[in-house]
Structures are given as C-alpha cells and as structure tokens.
Short mmCIF file of C-alpha atoms in Angstrom, two decimals:
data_model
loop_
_atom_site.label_atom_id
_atom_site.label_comp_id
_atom_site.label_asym_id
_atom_site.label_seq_id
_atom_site.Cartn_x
_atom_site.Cartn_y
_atom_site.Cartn_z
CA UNK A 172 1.27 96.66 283.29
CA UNK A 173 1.55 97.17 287.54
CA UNK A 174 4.32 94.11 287.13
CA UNK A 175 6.31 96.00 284.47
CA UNK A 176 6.23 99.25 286.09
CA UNK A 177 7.31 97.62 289.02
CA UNK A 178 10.29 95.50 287.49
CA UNK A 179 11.07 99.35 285.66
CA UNK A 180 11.07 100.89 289.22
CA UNK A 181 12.95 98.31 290.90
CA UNK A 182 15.60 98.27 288.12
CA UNK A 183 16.08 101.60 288.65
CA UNK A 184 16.31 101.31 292.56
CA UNK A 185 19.08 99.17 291.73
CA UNK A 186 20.86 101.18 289.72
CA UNK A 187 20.68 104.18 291.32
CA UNK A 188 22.09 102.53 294.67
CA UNK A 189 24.65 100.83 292.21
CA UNK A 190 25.63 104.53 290.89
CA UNK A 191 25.67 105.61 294.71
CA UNK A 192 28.16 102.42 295.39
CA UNK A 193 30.33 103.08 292.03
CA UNK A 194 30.89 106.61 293.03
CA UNK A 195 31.98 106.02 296.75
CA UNK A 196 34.27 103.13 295.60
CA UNK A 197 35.63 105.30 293.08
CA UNK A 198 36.17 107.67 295.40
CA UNK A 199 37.84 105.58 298.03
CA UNK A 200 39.89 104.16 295.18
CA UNK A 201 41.87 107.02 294.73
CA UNK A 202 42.29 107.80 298.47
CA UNK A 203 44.10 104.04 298.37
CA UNK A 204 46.86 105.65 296.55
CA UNK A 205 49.09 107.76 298.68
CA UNK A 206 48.44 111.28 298.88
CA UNK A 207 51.94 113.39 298.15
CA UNK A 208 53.10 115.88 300.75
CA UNK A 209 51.61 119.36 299.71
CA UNK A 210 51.74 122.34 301.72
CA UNK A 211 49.28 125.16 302.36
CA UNK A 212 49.36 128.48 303.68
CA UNK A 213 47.98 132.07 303.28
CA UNK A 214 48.75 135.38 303.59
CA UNK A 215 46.07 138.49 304.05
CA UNK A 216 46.61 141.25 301.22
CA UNK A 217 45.80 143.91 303.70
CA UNK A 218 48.99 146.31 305.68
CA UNK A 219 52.13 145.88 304.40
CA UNK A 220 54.25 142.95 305.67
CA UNK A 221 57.02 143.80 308.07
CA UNK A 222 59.94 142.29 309.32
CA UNK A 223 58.72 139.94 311.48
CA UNK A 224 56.04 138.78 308.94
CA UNK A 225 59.35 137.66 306.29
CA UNK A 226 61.54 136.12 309.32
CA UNK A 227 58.39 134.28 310.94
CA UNK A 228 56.94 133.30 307.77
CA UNK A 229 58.08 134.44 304.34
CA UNK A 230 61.38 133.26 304.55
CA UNK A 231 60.23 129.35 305.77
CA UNK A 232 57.72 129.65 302.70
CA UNK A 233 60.99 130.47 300.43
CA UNK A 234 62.45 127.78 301.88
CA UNK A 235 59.87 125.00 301.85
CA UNK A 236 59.29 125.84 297.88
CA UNK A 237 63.13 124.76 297.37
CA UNK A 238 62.52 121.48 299.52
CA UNK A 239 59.23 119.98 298.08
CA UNK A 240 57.54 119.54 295.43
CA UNK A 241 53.83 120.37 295.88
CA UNK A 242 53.68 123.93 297.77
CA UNK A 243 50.56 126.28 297.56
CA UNK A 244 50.37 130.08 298.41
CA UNK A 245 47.40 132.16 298.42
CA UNK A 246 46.53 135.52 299.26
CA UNK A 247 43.71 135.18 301.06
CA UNK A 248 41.26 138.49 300.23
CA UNK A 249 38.30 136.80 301.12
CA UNK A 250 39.49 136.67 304.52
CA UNK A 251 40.36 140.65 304.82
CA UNK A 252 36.61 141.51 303.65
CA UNK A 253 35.84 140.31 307.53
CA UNK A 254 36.50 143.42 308.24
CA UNK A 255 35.57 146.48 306.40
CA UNK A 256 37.89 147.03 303.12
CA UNK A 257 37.75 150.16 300.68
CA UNK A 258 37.53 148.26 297.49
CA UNK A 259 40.00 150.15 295.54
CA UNK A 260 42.61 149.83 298.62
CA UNK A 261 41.73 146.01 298.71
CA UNK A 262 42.79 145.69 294.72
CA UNK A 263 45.94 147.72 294.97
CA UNK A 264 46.94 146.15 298.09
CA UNK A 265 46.20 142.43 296.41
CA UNK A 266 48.93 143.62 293.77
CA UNK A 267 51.08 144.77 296.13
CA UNK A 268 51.23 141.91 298.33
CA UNK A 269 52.15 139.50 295.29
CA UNK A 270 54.84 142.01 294.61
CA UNK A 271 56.46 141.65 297.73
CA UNK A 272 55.80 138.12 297.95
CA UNK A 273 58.27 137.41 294.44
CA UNK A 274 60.39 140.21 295.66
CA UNK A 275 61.27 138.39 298.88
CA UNK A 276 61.67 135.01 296.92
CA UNK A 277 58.48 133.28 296.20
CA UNK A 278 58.82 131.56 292.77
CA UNK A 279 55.52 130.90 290.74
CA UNK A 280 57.52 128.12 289.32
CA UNK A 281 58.08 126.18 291.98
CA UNK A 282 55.15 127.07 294.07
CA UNK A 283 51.60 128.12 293.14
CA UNK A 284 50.47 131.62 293.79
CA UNK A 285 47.06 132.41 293.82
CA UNK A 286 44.82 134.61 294.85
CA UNK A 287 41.90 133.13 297.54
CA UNK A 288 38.61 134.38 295.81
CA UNK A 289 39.92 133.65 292.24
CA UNK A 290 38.88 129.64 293.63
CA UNK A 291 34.83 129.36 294.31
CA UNK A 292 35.39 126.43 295.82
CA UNK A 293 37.53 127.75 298.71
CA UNK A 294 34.16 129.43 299.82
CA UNK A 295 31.46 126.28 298.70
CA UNK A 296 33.90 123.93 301.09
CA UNK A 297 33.47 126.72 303.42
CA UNK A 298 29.67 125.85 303.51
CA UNK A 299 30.17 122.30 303.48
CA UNK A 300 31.97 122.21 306.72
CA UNK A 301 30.39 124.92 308.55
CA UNK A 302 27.66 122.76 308.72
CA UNK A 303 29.74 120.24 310.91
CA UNK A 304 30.86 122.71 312.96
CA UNK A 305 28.72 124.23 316.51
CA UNK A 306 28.37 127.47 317.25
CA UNK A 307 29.84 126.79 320.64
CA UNK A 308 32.90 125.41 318.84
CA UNK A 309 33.16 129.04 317.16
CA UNK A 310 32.65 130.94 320.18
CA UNK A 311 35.91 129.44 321.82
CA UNK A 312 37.99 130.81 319.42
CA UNK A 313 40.35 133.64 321.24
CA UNK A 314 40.88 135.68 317.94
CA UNK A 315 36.87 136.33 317.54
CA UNK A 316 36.93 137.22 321.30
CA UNK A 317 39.71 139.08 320.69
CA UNK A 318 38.91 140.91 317.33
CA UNK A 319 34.99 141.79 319.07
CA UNK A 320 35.72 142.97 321.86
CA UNK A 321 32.91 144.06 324.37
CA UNK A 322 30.31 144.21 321.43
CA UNK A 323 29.68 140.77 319.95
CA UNK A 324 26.45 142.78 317.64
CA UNK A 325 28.60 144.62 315.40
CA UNK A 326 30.64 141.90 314.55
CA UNK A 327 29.65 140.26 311.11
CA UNK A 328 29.24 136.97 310.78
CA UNK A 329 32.13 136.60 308.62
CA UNK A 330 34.12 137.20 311.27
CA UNK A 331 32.83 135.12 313.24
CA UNK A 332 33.16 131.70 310.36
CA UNK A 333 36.58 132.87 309.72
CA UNK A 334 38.48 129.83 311.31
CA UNK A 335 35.94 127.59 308.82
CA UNK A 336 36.86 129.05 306.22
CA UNK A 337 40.50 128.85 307.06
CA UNK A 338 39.77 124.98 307.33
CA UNK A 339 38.21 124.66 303.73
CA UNK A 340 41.44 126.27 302.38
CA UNK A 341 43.53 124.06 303.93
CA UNK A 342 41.77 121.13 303.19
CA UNK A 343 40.35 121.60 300.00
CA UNK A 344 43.55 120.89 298.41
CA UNK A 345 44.15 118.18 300.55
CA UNK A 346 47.03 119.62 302.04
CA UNK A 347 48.86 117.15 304.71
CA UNK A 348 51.18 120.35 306.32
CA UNK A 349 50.93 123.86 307.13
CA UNK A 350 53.28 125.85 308.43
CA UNK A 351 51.94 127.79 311.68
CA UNK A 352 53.59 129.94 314.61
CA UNK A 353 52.16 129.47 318.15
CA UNK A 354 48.99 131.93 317.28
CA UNK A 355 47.89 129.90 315.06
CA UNK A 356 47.86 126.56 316.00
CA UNK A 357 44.13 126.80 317.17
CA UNK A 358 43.39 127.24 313.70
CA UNK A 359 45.06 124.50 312.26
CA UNK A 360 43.63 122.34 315.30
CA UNK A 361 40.53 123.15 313.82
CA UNK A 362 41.12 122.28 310.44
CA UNK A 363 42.04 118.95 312.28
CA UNK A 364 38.94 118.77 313.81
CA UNK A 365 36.79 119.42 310.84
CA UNK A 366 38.67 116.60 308.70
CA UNK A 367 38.51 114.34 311.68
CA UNK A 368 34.59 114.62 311.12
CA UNK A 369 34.18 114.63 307.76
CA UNK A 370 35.87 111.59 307.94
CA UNK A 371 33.05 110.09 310.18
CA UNK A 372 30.39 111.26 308.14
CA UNK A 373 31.48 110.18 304.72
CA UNK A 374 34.49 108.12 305.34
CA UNK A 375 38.57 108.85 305.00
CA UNK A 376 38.81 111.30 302.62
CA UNK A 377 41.02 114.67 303.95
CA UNK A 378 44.44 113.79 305.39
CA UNK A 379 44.64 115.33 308.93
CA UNK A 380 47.10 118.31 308.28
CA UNK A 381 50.16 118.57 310.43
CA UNK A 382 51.86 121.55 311.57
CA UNK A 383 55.20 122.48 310.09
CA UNK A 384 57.12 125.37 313.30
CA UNK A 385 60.30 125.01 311.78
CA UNK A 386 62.96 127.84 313.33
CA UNK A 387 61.68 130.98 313.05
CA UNK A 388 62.72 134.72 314.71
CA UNK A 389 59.73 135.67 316.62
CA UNK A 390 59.57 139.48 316.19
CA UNK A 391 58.65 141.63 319.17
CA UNK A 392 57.17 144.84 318.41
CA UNK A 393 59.20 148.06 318.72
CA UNK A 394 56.98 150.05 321.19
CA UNK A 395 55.93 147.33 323.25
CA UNK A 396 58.67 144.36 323.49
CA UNK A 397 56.10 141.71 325.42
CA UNK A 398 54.20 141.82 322.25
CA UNK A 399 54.45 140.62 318.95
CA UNK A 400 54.68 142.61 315.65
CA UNK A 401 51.95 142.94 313.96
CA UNK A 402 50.71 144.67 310.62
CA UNK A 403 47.32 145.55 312.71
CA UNK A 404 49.39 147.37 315.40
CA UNK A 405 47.39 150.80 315.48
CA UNK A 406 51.41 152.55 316.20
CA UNK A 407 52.65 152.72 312.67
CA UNK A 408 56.57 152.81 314.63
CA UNK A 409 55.70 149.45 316.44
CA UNK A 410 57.08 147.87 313.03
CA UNK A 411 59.53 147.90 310.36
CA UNK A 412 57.60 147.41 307.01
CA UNK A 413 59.32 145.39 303.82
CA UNK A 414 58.72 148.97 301.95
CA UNK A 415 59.67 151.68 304.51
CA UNK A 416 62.37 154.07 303.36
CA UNK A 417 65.69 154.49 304.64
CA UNK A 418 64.68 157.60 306.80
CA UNK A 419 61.79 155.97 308.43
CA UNK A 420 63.37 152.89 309.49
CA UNK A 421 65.68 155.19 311.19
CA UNK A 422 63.26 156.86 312.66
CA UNK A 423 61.64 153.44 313.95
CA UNK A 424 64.68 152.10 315.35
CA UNK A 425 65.33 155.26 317.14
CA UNK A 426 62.19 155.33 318.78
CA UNK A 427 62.23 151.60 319.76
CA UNK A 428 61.36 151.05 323.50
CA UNK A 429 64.85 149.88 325.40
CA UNK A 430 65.54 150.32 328.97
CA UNK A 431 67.79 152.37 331.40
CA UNK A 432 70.88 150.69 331.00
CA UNK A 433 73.15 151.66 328.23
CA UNK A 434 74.83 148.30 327.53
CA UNK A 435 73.88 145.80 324.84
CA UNK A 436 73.29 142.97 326.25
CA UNK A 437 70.74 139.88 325.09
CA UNK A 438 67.94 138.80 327.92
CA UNK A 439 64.63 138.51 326.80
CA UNK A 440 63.38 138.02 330.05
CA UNK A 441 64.94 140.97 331.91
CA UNK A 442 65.22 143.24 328.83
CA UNK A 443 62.80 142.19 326.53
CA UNK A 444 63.37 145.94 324.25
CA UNK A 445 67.08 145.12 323.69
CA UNK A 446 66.99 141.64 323.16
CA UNK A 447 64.75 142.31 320.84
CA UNK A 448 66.84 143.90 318.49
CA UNK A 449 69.51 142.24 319.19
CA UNK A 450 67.35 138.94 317.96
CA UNK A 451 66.29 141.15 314.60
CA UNK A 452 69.89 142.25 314.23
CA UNK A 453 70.92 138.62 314.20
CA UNK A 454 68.65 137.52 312.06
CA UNK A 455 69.36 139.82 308.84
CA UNK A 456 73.11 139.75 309.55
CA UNK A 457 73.02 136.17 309.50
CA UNK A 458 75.33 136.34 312.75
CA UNK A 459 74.50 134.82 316.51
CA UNK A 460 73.26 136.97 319.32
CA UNK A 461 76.79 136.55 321.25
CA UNK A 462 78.58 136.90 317.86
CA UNK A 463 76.41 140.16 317.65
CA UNK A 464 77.03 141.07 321.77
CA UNK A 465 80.47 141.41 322.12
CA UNK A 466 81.07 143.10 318.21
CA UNK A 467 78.91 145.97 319.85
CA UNK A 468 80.55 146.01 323.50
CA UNK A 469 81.18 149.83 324.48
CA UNK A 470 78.07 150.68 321.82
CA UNK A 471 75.32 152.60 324.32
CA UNK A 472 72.14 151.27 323.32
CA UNK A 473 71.20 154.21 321.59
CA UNK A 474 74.43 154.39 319.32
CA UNK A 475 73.68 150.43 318.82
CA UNK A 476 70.09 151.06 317.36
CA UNK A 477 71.45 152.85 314.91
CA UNK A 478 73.69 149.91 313.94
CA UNK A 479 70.89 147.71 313.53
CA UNK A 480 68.65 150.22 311.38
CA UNK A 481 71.66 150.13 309.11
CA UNK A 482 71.81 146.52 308.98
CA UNK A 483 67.99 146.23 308.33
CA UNK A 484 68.42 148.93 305.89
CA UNK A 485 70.32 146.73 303.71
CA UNK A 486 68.69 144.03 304.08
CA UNK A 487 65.81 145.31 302.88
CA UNK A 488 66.73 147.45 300.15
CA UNK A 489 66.65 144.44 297.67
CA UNK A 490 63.58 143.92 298.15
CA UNK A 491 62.29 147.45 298.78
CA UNK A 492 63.81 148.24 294.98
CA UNK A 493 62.35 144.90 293.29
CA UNK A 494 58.94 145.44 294.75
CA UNK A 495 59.11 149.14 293.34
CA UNK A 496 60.08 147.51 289.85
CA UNK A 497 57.20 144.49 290.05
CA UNK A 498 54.54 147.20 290.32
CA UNK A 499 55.73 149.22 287.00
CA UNK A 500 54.17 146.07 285.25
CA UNK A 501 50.77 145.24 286.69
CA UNK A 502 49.93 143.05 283.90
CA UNK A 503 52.92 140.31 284.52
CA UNK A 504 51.45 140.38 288.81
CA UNK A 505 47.99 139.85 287.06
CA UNK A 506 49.01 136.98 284.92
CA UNK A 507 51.20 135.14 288.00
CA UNK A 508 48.01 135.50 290.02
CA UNK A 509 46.14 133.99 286.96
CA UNK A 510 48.69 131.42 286.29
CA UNK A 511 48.16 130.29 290.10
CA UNK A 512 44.51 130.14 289.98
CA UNK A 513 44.35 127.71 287.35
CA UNK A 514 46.61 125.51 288.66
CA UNK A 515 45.10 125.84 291.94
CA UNK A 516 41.55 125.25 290.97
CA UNK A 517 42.11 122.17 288.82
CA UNK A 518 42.97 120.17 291.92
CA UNK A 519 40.24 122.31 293.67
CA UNK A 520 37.73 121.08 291.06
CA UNK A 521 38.39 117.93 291.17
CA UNK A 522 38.56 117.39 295.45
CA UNK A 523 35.43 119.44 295.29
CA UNK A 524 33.59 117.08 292.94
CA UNK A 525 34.19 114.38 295.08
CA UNK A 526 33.30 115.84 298.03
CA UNK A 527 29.51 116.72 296.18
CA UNK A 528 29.30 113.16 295.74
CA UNK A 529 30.24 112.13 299.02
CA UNK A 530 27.28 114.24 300.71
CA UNK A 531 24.89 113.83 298.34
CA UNK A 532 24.90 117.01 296.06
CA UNK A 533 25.12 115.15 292.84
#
C-alpha cells in the first residue's frame, strides 16, 4: 500500500514539474517568433488638450497610425484618479477627450482606442511589477518630488506607484516603442528597467521598449516662455486649448508675455516670448520661422500676435467644430471606446496569462 502511494505521489511529482516545464517551453516558444513593432502611448482624460499637447504629441500619434500597423492609444483614467477627480467631471471629460482625439485625426480603424480602466489587467501587471521595483527606485522619480511638494503625507500612494503603473501599460501589450518628449523619458527608462528584470526572474519575455522623439514643436507657455505648456498650468491664459473660442484665443495671444522690443524676430535664447510664437505660428501655417520672419517685417510685436491668433484660429476651428459634433452622439464615443477595449484586452489576456504562469499564479 506505502509502495503504491508512493509510486502515485512520485508520478504526480513528475507530472506536475512536467506541466511546470510544458508551460515555460510553451511560453518561450512563442517569444521565438518575432514580436511585430507595436506602439504604445497614453493620454490623461483630465484638462483639455492644448496646442502644444497636438504639435508635441497628437499629431506624431496621427502620423505613426498611417505608418504601422500595430498602434495602441489609451486614455489613461486610472492614472488621473492620483489625484483627486469629481466623478461626474472624470466621465464627461473621458468622452471629451476621445472626441478630440478623432477630431484631431485618430482613426479607430487603424489604431486602437481604449480607455485604461476598461483593461483589469493594466492594473494586475501593475502589481506584478511593483513587486520588483524598491521604494528607493520610486523616490528618485522628479515628477513625485515634484507633484508633493514639501508634504510627502498627503500624497497617496497612487501617486507615488504611478511610474509602475505606467510600465505595466506599456509592457503589457508588449509594446517595443513609445513615443516620449524629454519629460518623459524617465518613465520609459523605467519601463526599461522593469522588463530588464522580469527578464531575470522568469526569463526573456517583454521586449525592452524604445523611445520614438520624432520632430516635434515644443510649446512654451504663454505667460512664462522658459516653461512648457501645460494643461496643469494653474493660469488658464498660459495656453491655447483645442476647444477655446475665437474670442479667447484672442484674448490669450494678446496677453502672451513678449519683450520690449517691437520687432519680430526668432531667438529662443534672447527672446524666448517671441520666438515662441513665432515657433507656434510656424507650426500651424506649415511655413519656416524665416519664411514666417521676414512676411511679418515692419509688424510690432503686438500687431504680429494678432496675426498668429488668426492663424491658430483657423487651424483650430476644424477641430473645435468636429469635437462639438462628436459629443451630440455619446453613444458612437461609447462604442469606439468599447470597440478599443476588446481589441485591446484580447492581447492583454493573453500576455497576462502567460505572465501568471511564469510567476507561479496558476
């Protein structure tokens, strides 16, 4: 009897380590075949983007859907609830933000559009890798220093695992590029980092994402040129926003911090406020900042600003109008969100499974 319940026992031994072996080879099967370029990125649903947020980033996503094939966009709400959120606010503005997204050119069909916590896995990866992750690794991060300030205990601890959770999106679709500016590139570096470990642990199984800069206009803001603009920016005239009116981007341009001297002229380094717009008035008019320079010679700068609010003005019009058309039918923004989310979490579903397996969770 002790001999057959030991032959059962052993039997099972071996083919539970056989299982164990079957899985990881299974696994590491499929990583043998090359993984196709797919892109990544994410957008926060809260403010309203502005200029700078469509020329730094909106317009290279537009782009990047024409020139590949595998391209992922998601509105990330489960990063804005870092910090406090009105929940009705948070829905509208989820709506909103899709709006403006297919307004300015994002096309469901040749991208996926989803929205962040319609995926669960997005926030079980989350788990997964803050485990890998110190505490001191966390507490180097500038924007958590930056976003805290002087008092570290009011802070949430969201807040705090927000680059982690920035990883897990990036990496739970296996994404091998990600378009970043120069503020974000700690971020992706940590994304990096985290797939570098993994790695260790549980062998090659995330490609190490690579940053895609391309060119973009890097937008200063309006009242103070040596920074950049910002949807945060406490001064609402510090940026033009994809759904001001006419009369308010006026009003912005006007206000815009220039210098003493009258002439246009473009030096960022000297005169940061006018080369500023000049740079913005380039970019929508689809013109060079010399080309732009000597059309305007004998403008004073404050006849010239009202040049370029004219030229934004028209530029965004289009997609002032469209957005104001997308949101008369909630239901077709609902359905493109849903449409997303299914696409997005059957390849989520699938990388998450195998990552379970890989640790040990089933």
């Amino acid at each position: 009897m002790a001999a057959s319940v030991s032959r059962t026992c052993a039997s099972q031994l071996r083919f539970k380590s056989f299982t164990f072996v079957q899985v990881s080879k299974n696994i590491q099967r499929r990583l043998s075949t090359p993984i196709s370029m797919r892109i990544f990125s994410g957008i926060q649903p809260t403010g309203v983007p502005h200029i700078g947020n469509y020329l730094g980033a909106i317009k290279q996503w537009k782009d990047l859907q024409e020139q590949h094939r595998h391209v992922m966009y998601s509105i990330v709400d489960l990063h804005s609830i870092a910090l406090p959120q009105d929940p009705k606010q948070l829905k509208t503005s989820i709506l909103t933000m899709t709006a403006i997204l297919l307004a300015c050119g994002i096309d469901p069909e040749r991208s996926i559009l989803f929205q962040q916590s319609a995926v669960k896995e997005h926030a079980e990866l989350a788990w997964v890798l803050g485990c890998k992750i110190t505490l001191a690794r966390l507490n180097s991060f500038t924007q958590w220093k930056a976003k805290v300030g002087s008092d570290k205990k009011k802070a949430c601890a969201g807040l705090f695992t927000y680059p982690v959770l920035q990883s897990a999106d990036i990496l739970l679709y296996k994404s091998t590029h990600v378009p970043v500016g120069d503020d974000q590139k700690q971020h992706l570096e940590m994304a990096q980092e985290v797939a570098r470990i993994f790695n260790n642990n549980y062998g090659e199984f995330f490609p190490i994402p690579k940053p895609i800069f391309g060119n973009v206009t890097k937008v200063k803001s309006l009242r103070d040129p040596m920074i950049k603009m910002s949807k945060s920016d406490d001064q609402v005239l510090s940026r033009i926003e994809l759904l001001d009116t006419q009369d308010q981007i006026v009003k912005k341009f006007k206000k815009a911090v220039t210098d003493f001297t009258s002439e246009v002229t473009f030096d960022p380094q000297s005169r940061p406020g006018v080369s500023n717009i000049v740079m913005i008035h380039s970019a929508v008019g689809g013109k060079t900042v010399e080309d732009i320079c000597n059309e305007v010679k004998g403008l004073e700068t404050a006849e010239y600003k009202l040049v370029v609010a004219e030229a934004v003005n028209a530029f965004i019009e289009p997609i002032r109008y469209k957005v104001s058309s997308l949101l008369q039918d909630k239901e077709y923004l609902q359905n493109v969100l849903k449409t997303g989310a299914d696409k997005a979490r059957e390849i989520a579903e699938k990388n998450y499974n195998d990552v379970k397996q890989l640790v040990g969770f089933i």
